[in-house]
PDB file of C-alpha atoms in Angstrom:
ATOM      1  CA  UNK A   1      29.740   7.211  -8.101  1.00 64.00           C
ATOM      2  CA  UNK A   2      29.581   3.892  -6.201  1.00 80.00           C
ATOM      3  CA  UNK A   3      26.110   1.707  -6.315  1.00 85.00           C
ATOM      4  CA  UNK A   4      24.839   3.094  -3.317  1.00 78.00           C
ATOM      5  CA  UNK A   5      25.185   6.504  -4.471  1.00 82.00           C
ATOM      6  CA  UNK A   6      23.634   5.495  -7.959  1.00 85.00           C
ATOM      7  CA  UNK A   7      20.457   3.992  -6.465  1.00 86.00           C
ATOM      8  CA  UNK A   8      19.926   6.690  -3.937  1.00 82.00           C
ATOM      9  CA  UNK A   9      20.580   9.518  -6.184  1.00 83.00           C
ATOM     10  CA  UNK A  10      19.622   9.201  -9.780  1.00 87.00           C
ATOM     11  CA  UNK A  11      17.672   6.039  -9.601  1.00 90.00           C
ATOM     12  CA  UNK A  12      15.755   7.640  -6.741  1.00 86.00           C
ATOM     13  CA  UNK A  13      14.841  10.512  -9.017  1.00 88.00           C
ATOM     14  CA  UNK A  14      13.685   8.409 -11.666  1.00 92.00           C
ATOM     15  CA  UNK A  15      11.636   6.163  -9.443  1.00 91.00           C
ATOM     16  CA  UNK A  16       9.896   9.324  -7.813  1.00 89.00           C
ATOM     17  CA  UNK A  17       9.332  10.864 -11.261  1.00 93.00           C
ATOM     18  CA  UNK A  18       7.659   7.697 -12.431  1.00 93.00           C
ATOM     19  CA  UNK A  19       5.615   7.284  -9.374  1.00 90.00           C
ATOM     20  CA  UNK A  20       4.296  11.081  -9.401  1.00 92.00           C
ATOM     21  CA  UNK A  21       3.623  11.205 -13.002  1.00 93.00           C
ATOM     22  CA  UNK A  22       1.828   7.642 -13.105  1.00 89.00           C
ATOM     23  CA  UNK A  23      -0.198   8.483 -10.125  1.00 87.00           C
ATOM     24  CA  UNK A  24      -1.525  11.560 -11.621  1.00 89.00           C
ATOM     25  CA  UNK A  25      -2.285   9.956 -14.783  1.00 87.00           C
ATOM     26  CA  UNK A  26      -3.897   6.892 -13.156  1.00 81.00           C
ATOM     27  CA  UNK A  27      -6.023   9.482 -10.873  1.00 79.00           C
ATOM     28  CA  UNK A  28      -7.019  11.625 -14.026  1.00 83.00           C
ATOM     29  CA  UNK A  29      -7.677   8.659 -16.174  1.00 78.00           C
ATOM     30  CA  UNK A  30     -10.049   7.364 -13.457  1.00 71.00           C
ATOM     31  CA  UNK A  31     -11.831  10.520 -13.368  1.00 72.00           C
ATOM     32  CA  UNK A  32     -12.365  10.857 -17.044  1.00 74.00           C
ATOM     33  CA  UNK A  33     -13.236   7.404 -18.080  1.00 69.00           C
ATOM     34  CA  UNK A  34     -15.433   7.031 -14.743  1.00 58.00           C
ATOM     35  CA  UNK A  35     -17.851   9.532 -16.239  1.00 57.00           C
ATOM     36  CA  UNK A  36     -20.936   7.347 -17.191  1.00 54.00           C
ATOM     37  CA  UNK A  37     -22.749   7.667 -20.222  1.00 51.00           C
ATOM     38  CA  UNK A  38     -26.509   8.866 -20.201  1.00 53.00           C
ATOM     39  CA  UNK A  39     -28.202   5.794 -18.722  1.00 49.00           C
ATOM     40  CA  UNK A  40     -31.549   4.968 -17.287  1.00 42.00           C
ATOM     41  CA  UNK A  41     -30.677   4.715 -13.611  1.00 48.00           C
ATOM     42  CA  UNK A  42     -27.512   7.099 -13.220  1.00 50.00           C
ATOM     43  CA  UNK A  43     -25.425   6.347 -10.004  1.00 52.00           C
ATOM     44  CA  UNK A  44     -25.138   9.736  -8.471  1.00 57.00           C
ATOM     45  CA  UNK A  45     -25.876   9.309  -4.762  1.00 57.00           C
ATOM     46  CA  UNK A  46     -23.517  11.452  -2.935  1.00 56.00           C
ATOM     47  CA  UNK A  47     -24.940  10.032   0.573  1.00 62.00           C
ATOM     48  CA  UNK A  48     -24.436   6.533  -0.382  1.00 62.00           C
ATOM     49  CA  UNK A  49     -20.898   7.288  -1.893  1.00 59.00           C
ATOM     50  CA  UNK A  50     -19.953   8.847   1.383  1.00 63.00           C
ATOM     51  CA  UNK A  51     -21.334   6.024   3.726  1.00 63.00           C
ATOM     52  CA  UNK A  52     -19.520   3.372   1.200  1.00 63.00           C
ATOM     53  CA  UNK A  53     -15.939   5.033   1.801  1.00 59.00           C
ATOM     54  CA  UNK A  54     -16.516   5.241   5.784  1.00 59.00           C
ATOM     55  CA  UNK A  55     -17.448   1.706   5.839  1.00 60.00           C
ATOM     56  CA  UNK A  56     -14.509   0.820   4.090  1.00 59.00           C
ATOM     57  CA  UNK A  57     -12.136   2.775   6.125  1.00 60.00           C
ATOM     58  CA  UNK A  58     -13.590   1.615   9.735  1.00 68.00           C
ATOM     59  CA  UNK A  59     -12.455  -1.702  11.109  1.00 65.00           C
ATOM     60  CA  UNK A  60     -14.957  -4.316  10.614  1.00 63.00           C
ATOM     61  CA  UNK A  61     -17.207  -1.550   9.100  1.00 62.00           C
ATOM     62  CA  UNK A  62     -18.118  -4.084   6.264  1.00 67.00           C
ATOM     63  CA  UNK A  63     -19.865  -7.742   6.353  1.00 69.00           C
ATOM     64  CA  UNK A  64     -16.725  -9.249   4.619  1.00 67.00           C
ATOM     65  CA  UNK A  65     -14.437  -8.163   7.458  1.00 70.00           C
ATOM     66  CA  UNK A  66     -16.818  -9.546  10.069  1.00 74.00           C
ATOM     67  CA  UNK A  67     -17.173 -12.844   8.364  1.00 79.00           C
ATOM     68  CA  UNK A  68     -13.396 -13.261   8.435  1.00 81.00           C
ATOM     69  CA  UNK A  69     -12.034 -11.628  11.507  1.00 85.00           C
ATOM     70  CA  UNK A  70      -8.426 -12.761  11.488  1.00 88.00           C
ATOM     71  CA  UNK A  71      -7.979 -12.002   7.920  1.00 87.00           C
ATOM     72  CA  UNK A  72      -9.536  -8.523   8.654  1.00 86.00           C
ATOM     73  CA  UNK A  73      -7.018  -7.855  11.491  1.00 89.00           C
ATOM     74  CA  UNK A  74      -4.060  -9.033   9.591  1.00 91.00           C
ATOM     75  CA  UNK A  75      -5.052  -6.654   6.760  1.00 88.00           C
ATOM     76  CA  UNK A  76      -5.769  -3.737   8.403  1.00 87.00           C
ATOM     77  CA  UNK A  77      -2.662  -3.772  10.431  1.00 90.00           C
ATOM     78  CA  UNK A  78      -0.523  -4.457   7.358  1.00 92.00           C
ATOM     79  CA  UNK A  79      -2.132  -1.342   5.493  1.00 88.00           C
ATOM     80  CA  UNK A  80      -1.389   0.889   8.565  1.00 89.00           C
ATOM     81  CA  UNK A  81       1.959  -0.387   8.835  1.00 93.00           C
ATOM     82  CA  UNK A  82       2.879  -0.464   5.399  1.00 91.00           C
ATOM     83  CA  UNK A  83       2.273   3.355   5.063  1.00 90.00           C
ATOM     84  CA  UNK A  84       3.091   4.562   8.500  1.00 92.00           C
ATOM     85  CA  UNK A  85       6.557   2.801   8.574  1.00 93.00           C
ATOM     86  CA  UNK A  86       8.096   4.235   5.639  1.00 91.00           C
ATOM     87  CA  UNK A  87       7.041   7.930   6.588  1.00 90.00           C
ATOM     88  CA  UNK A  88       7.798   7.883  10.086  1.00 91.00           C
ATOM     89  CA  UNK A  89      10.966   5.666  10.367  1.00 90.00           C
ATOM     90  CA  UNK A  90      13.855   7.672  11.980  1.00 86.00           C
ATOM     91  CA  UNK A  91      16.447   6.372   9.548  1.00 86.00           C
ATOM     92  CA  UNK A  92      13.942   7.503   6.598  1.00 88.00           C
ATOM     93  CA  UNK A  93      13.457  10.906   8.249  1.00 88.00           C
ATOM     94  CA  UNK A  94      17.354  11.292   8.584  1.00 86.00           C
ATOM     95  CA  UNK A  95      17.530  11.057   4.875  1.00 82.00           C
ATOM     96  CA  UNK A  96      14.953  13.383   4.171  1.00 81.00           C
ATOM     97  CA  UNK A  97      16.828  15.743   6.311  1.00 81.00           C
ATOM     98  CA  UNK A  98      19.917  15.255   5.045  1.00 80.00           C
ATOM     99  CA  UNK A  99      18.837  15.839   1.134  1.00 75.00           C
ATOM    100  CA  UNK A 100      16.114  18.532   2.132  1.00 76.00           C
ATOM    101  CA  UNK A 101      16.706  19.757   5.604  1.00 82.00           C
ATOM    102  CA  UNK A 102      13.089  18.672   6.320  1.00 81.00           C
ATOM    103  CA  UNK A 103      12.100  17.161   9.934  1.00 83.00           C
ATOM    104  CA  UNK A 104       9.323  15.471  11.303  1.00 86.00           C
ATOM    105  CA  UNK A 105       8.059  13.418  14.180  1.00 87.00           C
ATOM    106  CA  UNK A 106       9.682   9.691  13.958  1.00 89.00           C
ATOM    107  CA  UNK A 107       8.356   6.261  15.531  1.00 91.00           C
ATOM    108  CA  UNK A 108       9.716   4.875  18.590  1.00 92.00           C
ATOM    109  CA  UNK A 109      12.466   2.109  17.268  1.00 91.00           C
ATOM    110  CA  UNK A 110      10.540  -0.482  19.483  1.00 93.00           C
ATOM    111  CA  UNK A 111       7.441   0.369  17.920  1.00 94.00           C
ATOM    112  CA  UNK A 112       8.849   0.763  14.349  1.00 94.00           C
ATOM    113  CA  UNK A 113      10.483  -2.589  14.802  1.00 95.00           C
ATOM    114  CA  UNK A 114       7.035  -4.268  15.793  1.00 95.00           C
ATOM    115  CA  UNK A 115       5.339  -2.578  12.710  1.00 95.00           C
ATOM    116  CA  UNK A 116       7.806  -3.969  10.301  1.00 96.00           C
ATOM    117  CA  UNK A 117       7.812  -7.443  11.509  1.00 96.00           C
ATOM    118  CA  UNK A 118       3.990  -7.161  11.155  1.00 96.00           C
ATOM    119  CA  UNK A 119       4.353  -6.559   7.790  1.00 96.00           C
ATOM    120  CA  UNK A 120       6.969  -9.278   7.198  1.00 96.00           C
ATOM    121  CA  UNK A 121       4.340 -11.853   8.597  1.00 96.00           C
ATOM    122  CA  UNK A 122       1.546 -10.566   6.950  1.00 96.00           C
ATOM    123  CA  UNK A 123       3.228 -10.962   3.503  1.00 95.00           C
ATOM    124  CA  UNK A 124       4.180 -14.634   4.223  1.00 96.00           C
ATOM    125  CA  UNK A 125       0.572 -15.107   5.169  1.00 95.00           C
ATOM    126  CA  UNK A 126      -0.784 -13.460   2.198  1.00 94.00           C
ATOM    127  CA  UNK A 127       1.522 -15.564   0.063  1.00 93.00           C
ATOM    128  CA  UNK A 128       0.459 -18.898   1.785  1.00 93.00           C
ATOM    129  CA  UNK A 129      -3.263 -17.750   1.514  1.00 92.00           C
ATOM    130  CA  UNK A 130      -2.848 -17.317  -2.324  1.00 91.00           C
ATOM    131  CA  UNK A 131      -1.847 -20.826  -2.656  1.00 89.00           C
ATOM    132  CA  UNK A 132      -3.789 -22.617   0.225  1.00 90.00           C
ATOM    133  CA  UNK A 133      -7.299 -21.001  -0.093  1.00 89.00           C
ATOM    134  CA  UNK A 134      -9.041 -22.243  -3.361  1.00 89.00           C
ATOM    135  CA  UNK A 135     -10.907 -19.310  -4.147  1.00 86.00           C
ATOM    136  CA  UNK A 136      -8.094 -17.214  -3.878  1.00 87.00           C
ATOM    137  CA  UNK A 137      -5.727 -19.286  -5.582  1.00 88.00           C
ATOM    138  CA  UNK A 138      -7.958 -19.211  -8.799  1.00 88.00           C
ATOM    139  CA  UNK A 139      -7.588 -15.601  -8.935  1.00 86.00           C
ATOM    140  CA  UNK A 140      -3.841 -15.347  -8.245  1.00 87.00           C
ATOM    141  CA  UNK A 141      -1.531 -14.255 -10.986  1.00 88.00           C
ATOM    142  CA  UNK A 142       2.368 -14.194 -10.759  1.00 89.00           C
ATOM    143  CA  UNK A 143       2.013 -10.310 -10.714  1.00 88.00           C
ATOM    144  CA  UNK A 144       0.206 -10.642  -7.394  1.00 88.00           C
ATOM    145  CA  UNK A 145       3.110 -12.807  -6.130  1.00 91.00           C
ATOM    146  CA  UNK A 146       5.694 -10.582  -7.440  1.00 93.00           C
ATOM    147  CA  UNK A 147       4.125  -7.434  -5.673  1.00 91.00           C
ATOM    148  CA  UNK A 148       3.935  -9.151  -2.302  1.00 92.00           C
ATOM    149  CA  UNK A 149       7.605 -10.593  -2.786  1.00 94.00           C
ATOM    150  CA  UNK A 150       8.601  -6.823  -3.502  1.00 94.00           C
ATOM    151  CA  UNK A 151       7.023  -5.596  -0.464  1.00 94.00           C
ATOM    152  CA  UNK A 152       8.241  -8.314   1.667  1.00 96.00           C
ATOM    153  CA  UNK A 153      11.522  -7.744   0.261  1.00 95.00           C
ATOM    154  CA  UNK A 154      11.694  -3.994   1.233  1.00 95.00           C
ATOM    155  CA  UNK A 155      10.657  -4.363   4.707  1.00 96.00           C
ATOM    156  CA  UNK A 156      12.876  -7.462   5.316  1.00 96.00           C
ATOM    157  CA  UNK A 157      16.212  -5.637   3.876  1.00 96.00           C
ATOM    158  CA  UNK A 158      15.181  -2.406   5.730  1.00 94.00           C
ATOM    159  CA  UNK A 159      14.766  -4.340   9.117  1.00 95.00           C
ATOM    160  CA  UNK A 160      18.208  -5.964   8.532  1.00 95.00           C
ATOM    161  CA  UNK A 161      20.072  -3.250   7.472  1.00 92.00           C
ATOM    162  CA  UNK A 162      18.757  -0.777  10.404  1.00 90.00           C
ATOM    163  CA  UNK A 163      19.944  -3.212  12.844  1.00 90.00           C
ATOM    164  CA  UNK A 164      23.166  -4.103  10.763  1.00 89.00           C
ATOM    165  CA  UNK A 165      22.374  -7.831  10.421  1.00 91.00           C
ATOM    166  CA  UNK A 166      24.259  -9.563   7.835  1.00 86.00           C
ATOM    167  CA  UNK A 167      26.288  -7.669   5.036  1.00 91.00           C
ATOM    168  CA  UNK A 168      25.248  -4.117   5.536  1.00 89.00           C
ATOM    169  CA  UNK A 169      26.158  -2.382   2.489  1.00 91.00           C
ATOM    170  CA  UNK A 170      24.793  -5.075  -0.062  1.00 92.00           C
ATOM    171  CA  UNK A 171      21.603  -5.444   2.015  1.00 94.00           C
ATOM    172  CA  UNK A 172      21.055  -1.737   2.212  1.00 93.00           C
ATOM    173  CA  UNK A 173      21.410  -1.305  -1.572  1.00 92.00           C
ATOM    174  CA  UNK A 174      18.907  -4.052  -2.038  1.00 93.00           C
ATOM    175  CA  UNK A 175      16.596  -2.354   0.520  1.00 94.00           C
ATOM    176  CA  UNK A 176      16.790   0.884  -1.566  1.00 93.00           C
ATOM    177  CA  UNK A 177      16.190  -0.784  -4.785  1.00 94.00           C
ATOM    178  CA  UNK A 178      13.357  -2.896  -3.725  1.00 94.00           C
ATOM    179  CA  UNK A 179      11.758   0.243  -2.333  1.00 92.00           C
ATOM    180  CA  UNK A 180      12.339   2.169  -5.618  1.00 93.00           C
ATOM    181  CA  UNK A 181      10.531  -0.717  -7.517  1.00 93.00           C
ATOM    182  CA  UNK A 182       7.970  -0.571  -5.110  1.00 91.00           C
ATOM    183  CA  UNK A 183       7.315   2.970  -5.606  1.00 90.00           C
ATOM    184  CA  UNK A 184       7.183   2.420  -9.677  1.00 92.00           C
ATOM    185  CA  UNK A 185       5.067  -0.131  -9.336  1.00 91.00           C
ATOM    186  CA  UNK A 186       2.334   1.556  -7.228  1.00 89.00           C
ATOM    187  CA  UNK A 187       0.705   3.399 -10.166  1.00 87.00           C
ATOM    188  CA  UNK A 188       0.655   0.529 -12.536  1.00 87.00           C
ATOM    189  CA  UNK A 189      -0.352  -2.475 -10.380  1.00 84.00           C
ATOM    190  CA  UNK A 190      -3.042  -3.543  -7.859  1.00 80.00           C
ATOM    191  CA  UNK A 191      -1.344  -1.274  -5.372  1.00 79.00           C
ATOM    192  CA  UNK A 192      -2.842   1.424  -7.120  1.00 71.00           C
ATOM    193  CA  UNK A 193      -5.859   1.077  -5.098  1.00 72.00           C
ATOM    194  CA  UNK A 194      -4.316   3.363  -2.578  1.00 71.00           C
ATOM    195  CA  UNK A 195      -5.048   6.077  -5.275  1.00 66.00           C
ATOM    196  CA  UNK A 196      -8.240   4.873  -6.433  1.00 63.00           C
ATOM    197  CA  UNK A 197      -9.815   3.703  -3.274  1.00 63.00           C
ATOM    198  CA  UNK A 198     -12.111   6.784  -2.527  1.00 62.00           C
ATOM    199  CA  UNK A 199     -13.438   6.580  -6.291  1.00 60.00           C
ATOM    200  CA  UNK A 200     -14.262   3.164  -6.388  1.00 64.00           C
ATOM    201  CA  UNK A 201     -15.700   2.861  -3.040  1.00 63.00           C
ATOM    202  CA  UNK A 202     -17.784   6.265  -3.855  1.00 61.00           C
ATOM    203  CA  UNK A 203     -18.955   4.793  -7.163  1.00 63.00           C
ATOM    204  CA  UNK A 204     -19.853   1.291  -5.722  1.00 64.00           C
ATOM    205  CA  UNK A 205     -21.669   2.955  -2.747  1.00 64.00           C
ATOM    206  CA  UNK A 206     -23.585   5.078  -5.044  1.00 60.00           C
ATOM    207  CA  UNK A 207     -24.477   2.230  -7.681  1.00 60.00           C
ATOM    208  CA  UNK A 208     -25.668  -0.229  -5.194  1.00 59.00           C
ATOM    209  CA  UNK A 209     -27.753   2.328  -2.973  1.00 53.00           C
ATOM    210  CA  UNK A 210     -29.457   4.436  -5.669  1.00 54.00           C
ATOM    211  CA  UNK A 211     -29.628   1.755  -8.545  1.00 51.00           C
ATOM    212  CA  UNK A 212     -30.098  -1.567  -6.582  1.00 51.00           C
ATOM    213  CA  UNK A 213     -31.686  -0.048  -3.239  1.00 55.00           C
ATOM    214  CA  UNK A 214     -28.805  -2.237  -1.279  1.00 50.00           C
ATOM    215  CA  UNK A 215     -25.515  -1.504   0.412  1.00 54.00           C
ATOM    216  CA  UNK A 216     -22.387  -2.965  -0.844  1.00 52.00           C
ATOM    217  CA  UNK A 217     -20.700  -3.320   2.846  1.00 51.00           C
TER     218      UNK A 217
END
């Protein structure tokens, strides 16, 4: 078994297993530890929680987004692309079909390229911003930089291997390894916000709405 078959086979299964198990653990632990102890003002406003979720999903639905329009546009595009491209890229769908005979609609090549370039440029922007903007630099940790580096590496090597620019086989292997590292990191890093987003937004909305009589968006 060569390196490519190893990373595409056993390593991929290990990464997928860790991702699923870690995601379930994070969601369950969030639900269990998120139960509030009896308090004078329990935050249980369903309406405010739903409103907070919607304002977090709608572009420019929060004051923070409206105050930083450029950052908001880059971030919104980044989140959409980083989710849509891996799921609907033709090359990935072909791999799924070869393994499981599962087939679905794919992105046009040009659109997939543009979305991939958006992620690459957004990662560079986020990295620079973490070292240039003082208030962001203060809260930046090495783990934050490494996460962005892995995302950048995953999409950059995917773009290069798809267009067969450079040594194809090594770049493809590096792409698969980076993707698997990213998958493993999701439940155990800040990327886990994709799993807990709904819970955290609902809690904050209920807390601000019922307890503080204010809105957090």
